[in-house]
mmCIF file of C-alpha atoms in Angstrom:
data_model
loop_
_atom_site.group_PDB
_atom_site.id
_atom_site.type_symbol
_atom_site.label_atom_id
_atom_site.label_comp_id
_atom_site.label_asym_id
_atom_site.label_seq_id
_atom_site.Cartn_x
_atom_site.Cartn_y
_atom_site.Cartn_z
ATOM 1 C CA MET A 1 0.087 0.129 0.280
ATOM 2 C CA GLN A 2 2.678 2.463 0.714
ATOM 3 C CA SER A 3 4.642 2.133 -2.646
ATOM 4 C CA TYR A 4 1.166 2.140 -4.612
ATOM 5 C CA LEU A 5 0.469 5.460 -2.312
ATOM 6 C CA ARG A 6 3.617 6.724 -3.217
ATOM 7 C CA GLU A 7 3.717 6.099 -6.804
ATOM 8 C CA SER A 8 -0.206 7.520 -7.142
ATOM 9 C CA ASP A 9 1.284 10.947 -5.549
ATOM 10 C CA GLU A 10 4.317 11.138 -7.830
ATOM 11 C CA LYS A 11 1.715 10.752 -10.947
ATOM 12 C CA LYS A 12 -0.223 13.676 -9.504
ATOM 13 C CA ALA A 13 3.181 15.444 -8.754
ATOM 14 C CA ASP A 14 3.401 15.330 -12.875
ATOM 15 C CA ILE A 15 0.126 16.496 -13.394
ATOM 16 C CA VAL A 16 0.536 19.624 -11.497
ATOM 17 C CA ASN A 17 4.162 20.179 -13.228
ATOM 18 C CA SER A 18 2.760 19.932 -16.422
ATOM 19 C CA PHE A 19 -0.127 22.285 -15.475
ATOM 20 C CA LEU A 20 2.374 24.931 -13.873
ATOM 21 C CA TYR A 21 4.307 25.000 -16.851
ATOM 22 C CA ASP A 22 1.147 25.704 -19.078
ATOM 23 C CA GLU A 23 -0.172 28.117 -16.611
ATOM 24 C CA PHE A 24 2.997 29.785 -15.004
ATOM 25 C CA TYR A 25 6.555 28.744 -16.101
ATOM 26 C CA SER A 26 5.809 28.818 -19.904
ATOM 27 C CA LYS A 27 4.371 32.835 -19.312
ATOM 28 C CA TYR A 28 6.174 34.571 -16.371
ATOM 29 C CA THR A 29 9.394 32.676 -16.531
ATOM 30 C CA THR A 30 12.520 32.324 -18.639
ATOM 31 C CA ASP A 31 15.152 29.579 -18.723
ATOM 32 C CA TYR A 32 13.057 27.087 -17.542
ATOM 33 C CA CYS A 33 14.488 23.253 -16.879
ATOM 34 C CA TYR A 34 12.561 20.135 -15.894
ATOM 35 C CA TYR A 35 15.207 17.609 -13.878
ATOM 36 C CA ASN A 36 13.450 14.131 -14.411
ATOM 37 C CA ASP A 37 16.938 12.225 -13.193
ATOM 38 C CA LEU A 38 16.987 10.669 -9.964
ATOM 39 C CA SER A 39 20.370 12.433 -8.817
ATOM 40 C CA THR A 40 18.982 15.884 -9.126
ATOM 41 C CA GLN A 41 15.416 14.834 -7.741
ATOM 42 C CA VAL A 42 17.222 13.648 -5.010
ATOM 43 C CA LYS A 43 18.914 17.129 -3.757
ATOM 44 C CA GLY A 44 15.633 18.409 -3.689
ATOM 45 C CA ILE A 45 15.514 20.193 -7.217
ATOM 46 C CA ASP A 46 12.586 19.470 -9.738
ATOM 47 C CA VAL A 47 13.167 22.411 -12.081
ATOM 48 C CA SER A 48 15.052 25.788 -12.360
ATOM 49 C CA PHE A 49 13.753 29.004 -13.883
ATOM 50 C CA VAL A 50 14.390 32.606 -14.008
ATOM 51 C CA TYR A 51 11.804 34.656 -12.336
ATOM 52 C CA ASN A 52 11.857 38.684 -11.615
ATOM 53 C CA ASN A 53 15.561 38.752 -13.051
ATOM 54 C CA LYS A 54 16.281 36.336 -10.188
ATOM 55 C CA LYS A 55 17.218 32.235 -11.009
ATOM 56 C CA TYR A 56 15.560 29.518 -8.676
ATOM 57 C CA LEU A 57 16.222 26.010 -7.852
ATOM 58 C CA CYS A 58 12.978 24.911 -7.048
ATOM 59 C CA ASP A 59 11.159 22.083 -4.931
ATOM 60 C CA GLU A 60 7.523 21.809 -6.054
ATOM 61 C CA LYS A 61 5.364 20.925 -3.359
ATOM 62 C CA ALA A 62 1.934 20.598 -4.328
ATOM 63 C CA ALA A 63 -1.249 19.177 -1.984
ATOM 64 C CA VAL A 64 -2.040 16.677 -4.376
ATOM 65 C CA ASN A 65 -4.373 14.916 -1.551
ATOM 66 C CA TRP A 66 -6.137 18.097 -0.661
ATOM 67 C CA CYS A 67 -7.823 18.412 -3.680
ATOM 68 C CA ASN A 68 -11.193 20.769 -3.431
ATOM 69 C CA VAL A 69 -10.428 21.878 0.170
ATOM 70 C CA PRO A 70 -9.814 25.338 0.968
ATOM 71 C CA LEU A 71 -6.721 25.085 2.899
ATOM 72 C CA GLU A 72 -5.560 27.972 4.935
ATOM 73 C CA THR A 73 -1.986 26.423 5.785
ATOM 74 C CA TYR A 74 0.614 24.470 4.588
ATOM 75 C CA ALA A 75 2.463 21.619 5.731
ATOM 76 C CA PHE A 76 6.223 21.481 6.268
ATOM 77 C CA GLU A 77 7.835 18.047 6.922
ATOM 78 C CA ILE A 78 9.911 18.145 9.765
ATOM 79 C CA CYS A 79 10.956 14.253 9.999
ATOM 80 C CA SER A 80 10.166 10.880 8.880
ATOM 81 C CA PHE A 81 10.996 7.204 8.760
ATOM 82 C CA ASN A 82 11.759 5.717 5.217
ATOM 83 C CA ARG A 83 10.575 2.472 3.765
ATOM 84 C CA GLY A 84 13.073 0.652 5.572
ATOM 85 C CA GLY A 85 11.899 2.479 8.715
ATOM 86 C CA LYS A 86 15.062 4.412 9.065
ATOM 87 C CA PHE A 87 14.852 7.974 10.520
ATOM 88 C CA GLN A 88 15.268 10.538 8.222
ATOM 89 C CA LEU A 89 15.130 14.642 8.186
ATOM 90 C CA GLY A 90 12.151 16.043 6.480
ATOM 91 C CA TRP A 91 12.368 18.373 3.729
ATOM 92 C CA LEU A 92 12.325 21.576 5.401
ATOM 93 C CA LEU A 93 15.457 20.501 7.204
ATOM 94 C CA ASN A 94 17.178 18.648 5.414
ATOM 95 C CA ASP A 95 20.631 20.710 4.657
ATOM 96 C CA ASP A 96 22.183 18.285 1.792
ATOM 97 C CA ASN A 97 19.155 19.117 -0.189
ATOM 98 C CA LYS A 98 20.317 21.853 -2.927
ATOM 99 C CA ASN A 99 17.051 23.549 -3.707
ATOM 100 C CA ASP A 100 16.931 27.231 -2.731
ATOM 101 C CA SER A 101 13.496 27.310 -3.069
ATOM 102 C CA TYR A 102 9.845 25.931 -2.724
ATOM 103 C CA MET A 103 7.076 26.317 -5.393
ATOM 104 C CA LEU A 104 3.613 25.834 -2.752
ATOM 105 C CA VAL A 105 0.773 25.009 -4.530
ATOM 106 C CA TRP A 106 -3.033 24.644 -3.200
ATOM 107 C CA LEU A 107 -5.588 22.965 -5.622
ATOM 108 C CA ASN A 108 -8.331 24.939 -4.893
ATOM 109 C CA LYS A 109 -11.095 23.836 -7.534
ATOM 110 C CA THR A 110 -10.565 20.381 -9.456
ATOM 111 C CA ASP A 111 -12.952 18.424 -11.500
ATOM 112 C CA LYS A 112 -12.593 15.577 -9.142
ATOM 113 C CA ASN A 113 -10.952 14.821 -5.695
ATOM 114 C CA GLU A 114 -8.910 12.429 -6.752
ATOM 115 C CA LEU A 115 -6.633 14.031 -9.820
ATOM 116 C CA THR A 116 -5.821 12.183 -12.626
ATOM 117 C CA SER A 117 -5.255 14.824 -15.420
ATOM 118 C CA LYS A 118 -4.399 18.554 -15.729
ATOM 119 C CA GLY A 119 -7.381 19.617 -17.646
ATOM 120 C CA GLU A 120 -9.446 18.915 -14.131
ATOM 121 C CA ILE A 121 -7.685 21.735 -12.087
ATOM 122 C CA ARG A 122 -9.726 24.856 -12.382
ATOM 123 C CA GLU A 123 -8.069 26.901 -9.648
ATOM 124 C CA ALA A 124 -4.796 26.850 -7.878
ATOM 125 C CA ASP A 125 -2.791 29.231 -5.788
ATOM 126 C CA ILE A 126 0.739 29.173 -5.926
ATOM 127 C CA MET A 127 3.449 30.745 -4.117
ATOM 128 C CA ILE A 128 7.538 30.915 -4.690
ATOM 129 C CA MET A 129 9.182 30.458 -1.451
ATOM 130 C CA ASP A 130 12.724 31.239 -0.453
ATOM 131 C CA LYS A 131 14.047 28.505 1.404
ATOM 132 C CA SER A 132 16.510 30.534 3.740
ATOM 133 C CA LYS A 133 13.650 33.070 4.222
ATOM 134 C CA LEU A 134 11.338 30.476 5.507
ATOM 135 C CA ARG A 135 13.920 29.106 7.529
ATOM 136 C CA GLN A 136 14.542 32.760 8.930
ATOM 137 C CA HIS A 137 11.167 33.190 10.025
ATOM 138 C CA MET A 138 11.084 29.871 11.748
ATOM 139 C CA ASP A 139 14.142 30.465 13.664
ATOM 140 C CA SER A 140 12.839 33.813 14.340
ATOM 141 C CA ILE A 141 9.600 32.598 16.542
ATOM 142 C CA GLY A 142 11.890 30.064 18.228
ATOM 143 C CA TRP A 143 11.381 27.014 15.770
ATOM 144 C CA THR A 144 15.105 26.190 15.129
ATOM 145 C CA LYS A 145 16.069 23.057 13.442
ATOM 146 C CA GLU A 146 17.132 21.653 16.705
ATOM 147 C CA ASN A 147 13.710 22.746 18.648
ATOM 148 C CA LEU A 148 12.002 21.302 15.745
ATOM 149 C CA LEU A 149 13.447 17.853 15.965
ATOM 150 C CA ALA A 150 13.316 18.072 20.046
ATOM 151 C CA GLN A 151 9.703 18.533 19.230
ATOM 152 C CA ALA A 152 9.128 16.097 16.904
ATOM 153 C CA GLU A 153 10.710 13.583 18.746
ATOM 154 C CA LEU A 154 8.439 14.249 21.979
ATOM 155 C CA MET A 155 5.577 13.971 20.280
ATOM 156 C CA ARG A 156 6.459 10.503 18.050
ATOM 157 C CA ASN A 157 6.805 8.864 21.567
ATOM 158 C CA ASN A 158 3.561 10.351 23.151
ATOM 159 C CA PRO A 159 0.414 8.838 21.331
ATOM 160 C CA TYR A 160 -1.671 11.657 22.994
ATOM 161 C CA MET A 161 0.566 14.538 21.916
ATOM 162 C CA ASP A 162 -0.351 14.255 17.875
ATOM 163 C CA THR A 163 -1.341 17.906 17.729
ATOM 164 C CA ILE A 164 -0.231 20.952 18.880
ATOM 165 C CA ASN A 165 -1.714 24.386 18.075
ATOM 166 C CA ILE A 166 0.226 27.582 19.120
ATOM 167 C CA PRO A 167 -2.285 30.642 17.808
ATOM 168 C CA LYS A 168 -0.014 33.253 19.051
ATOM 169 C CA GLN A 169 2.505 31.680 16.020
ATOM 170 C CA ASN A 170 -0.036 30.629 13.667
ATOM 171 C CA VAL A 171 1.712 27.274 14.089
ATOM 172 C CA GLN A 172 0.476 24.085 14.556
ATOM 173 C CA LEU A 173 2.549 21.022 14.839
ATOM 174 C CA ARG A 174 1.154 17.449 13.660
ATOM 175 C CA CYS A 175 2.332 13.919 13.799
ATOM 176 C CA SER A 176 0.902 11.536 11.746
ATOM 177 C CA SER A 177 1.079 8.485 13.580
ATOM 178 C CA GLN A 178 -1.682 6.600 11.336
ATOM 179 C CA LEU A 179 0.681 6.715 8.401
ATOM 180 C CA ILE A 180 3.599 4.103 8.166
ATOM 181 C CA GLU A 181 5.980 6.987 7.459
ATOM 182 C CA ASN A 182 4.982 8.745 11.103
ATOM 183 C CA PRO A 183 5.649 12.036 9.635
ATOM 184 C CA VAL A 184 5.801 15.287 11.841
ATOM 185 C CA ASN A 185 4.920 18.491 10.104
ATOM 186 C CA ILE A 186 4.816 22.080 10.992
ATOM 187 C CA ARG A 187 1.705 24.163 9.525
ATOM 188 C CA LEU A 188 2.070 27.615 8.832
ATOM 189 C CA LYS A 189 -1.016 29.880 7.962
ATOM 190 C CA LYS A 190 -1.211 30.476 4.219
ATOM 191 C CA SER A 191 -1.387 34.347 5.302
ATOM 192 C CA VAL A 192 1.906 34.368 6.915
ATOM 193 C CA LEU A 193 3.419 32.283 3.929
ATOM 194 C CA ALA A 194 2.022 35.042 1.415
ATOM 195 C CA SER A 195 3.560 37.899 3.479
ATOM 196 C CA MET A 196 7.413 36.136 2.659
ATOM 197 C CA ALA A 197 6.646 34.820 -0.745
ATOM 198 C CA ASP A 198 8.825 36.008 -3.789
ATOM 199 C CA CYS A 199 5.295 35.596 -5.743
ATOM 200 C CA TYR A 200 1.772 34.706 -5.178
ATOM 201 C CA TYR A 201 -0.714 33.984 -7.959
ATOM 202 C CA ARG A 202 -4.072 32.664 -7.948
ATOM 203 C CA ILE A 203 -4.311 30.582 -11.377
ATOM 204 C CA LYS A 204 -7.977 30.143 -12.923
ATOM 205 C CA ALA A 205 -8.098 27.348 -15.821
#
């Protein structure tokens, strides 16, 4: 089941990438390149492009399993376990990744809740998020890499601590223990992310 879900998510991510090319990259960027080799992708780089005279090495992150849901947050992965049960840093904290940015995608309106083609996407919100700017924000509110990992360990070891809400920081931490990867994520409000984003588009197709 785990392998099936991962393969399914990868197919959905490819659909979103094709949609982004048609509706954003081909219209607003130059020097676009999509990387389909594993050696580049494992470094956290899906695409590179120039936007507003700035070059980006970007990791595309789309909420592919939340179609037609009015999400007001985005979840950033702190840590999880891989298929072999080995602990690994999440993409938010993995300093081995060479991407300098994220393309965050919300699929606001689609024809079906289970995405099967780019033609089903009717409305999407996208943000280009500078990775260093995001991490600086996290540090400024006390969620350094060390503090995030310490909190994640507490949550994984306490079945009654699956969710922590911190309204003053516009932050929620969640441990999804029902999933085999047992990921711990930190969710930030969309409005906070928008204030830091290098761009924010609502695309209607």
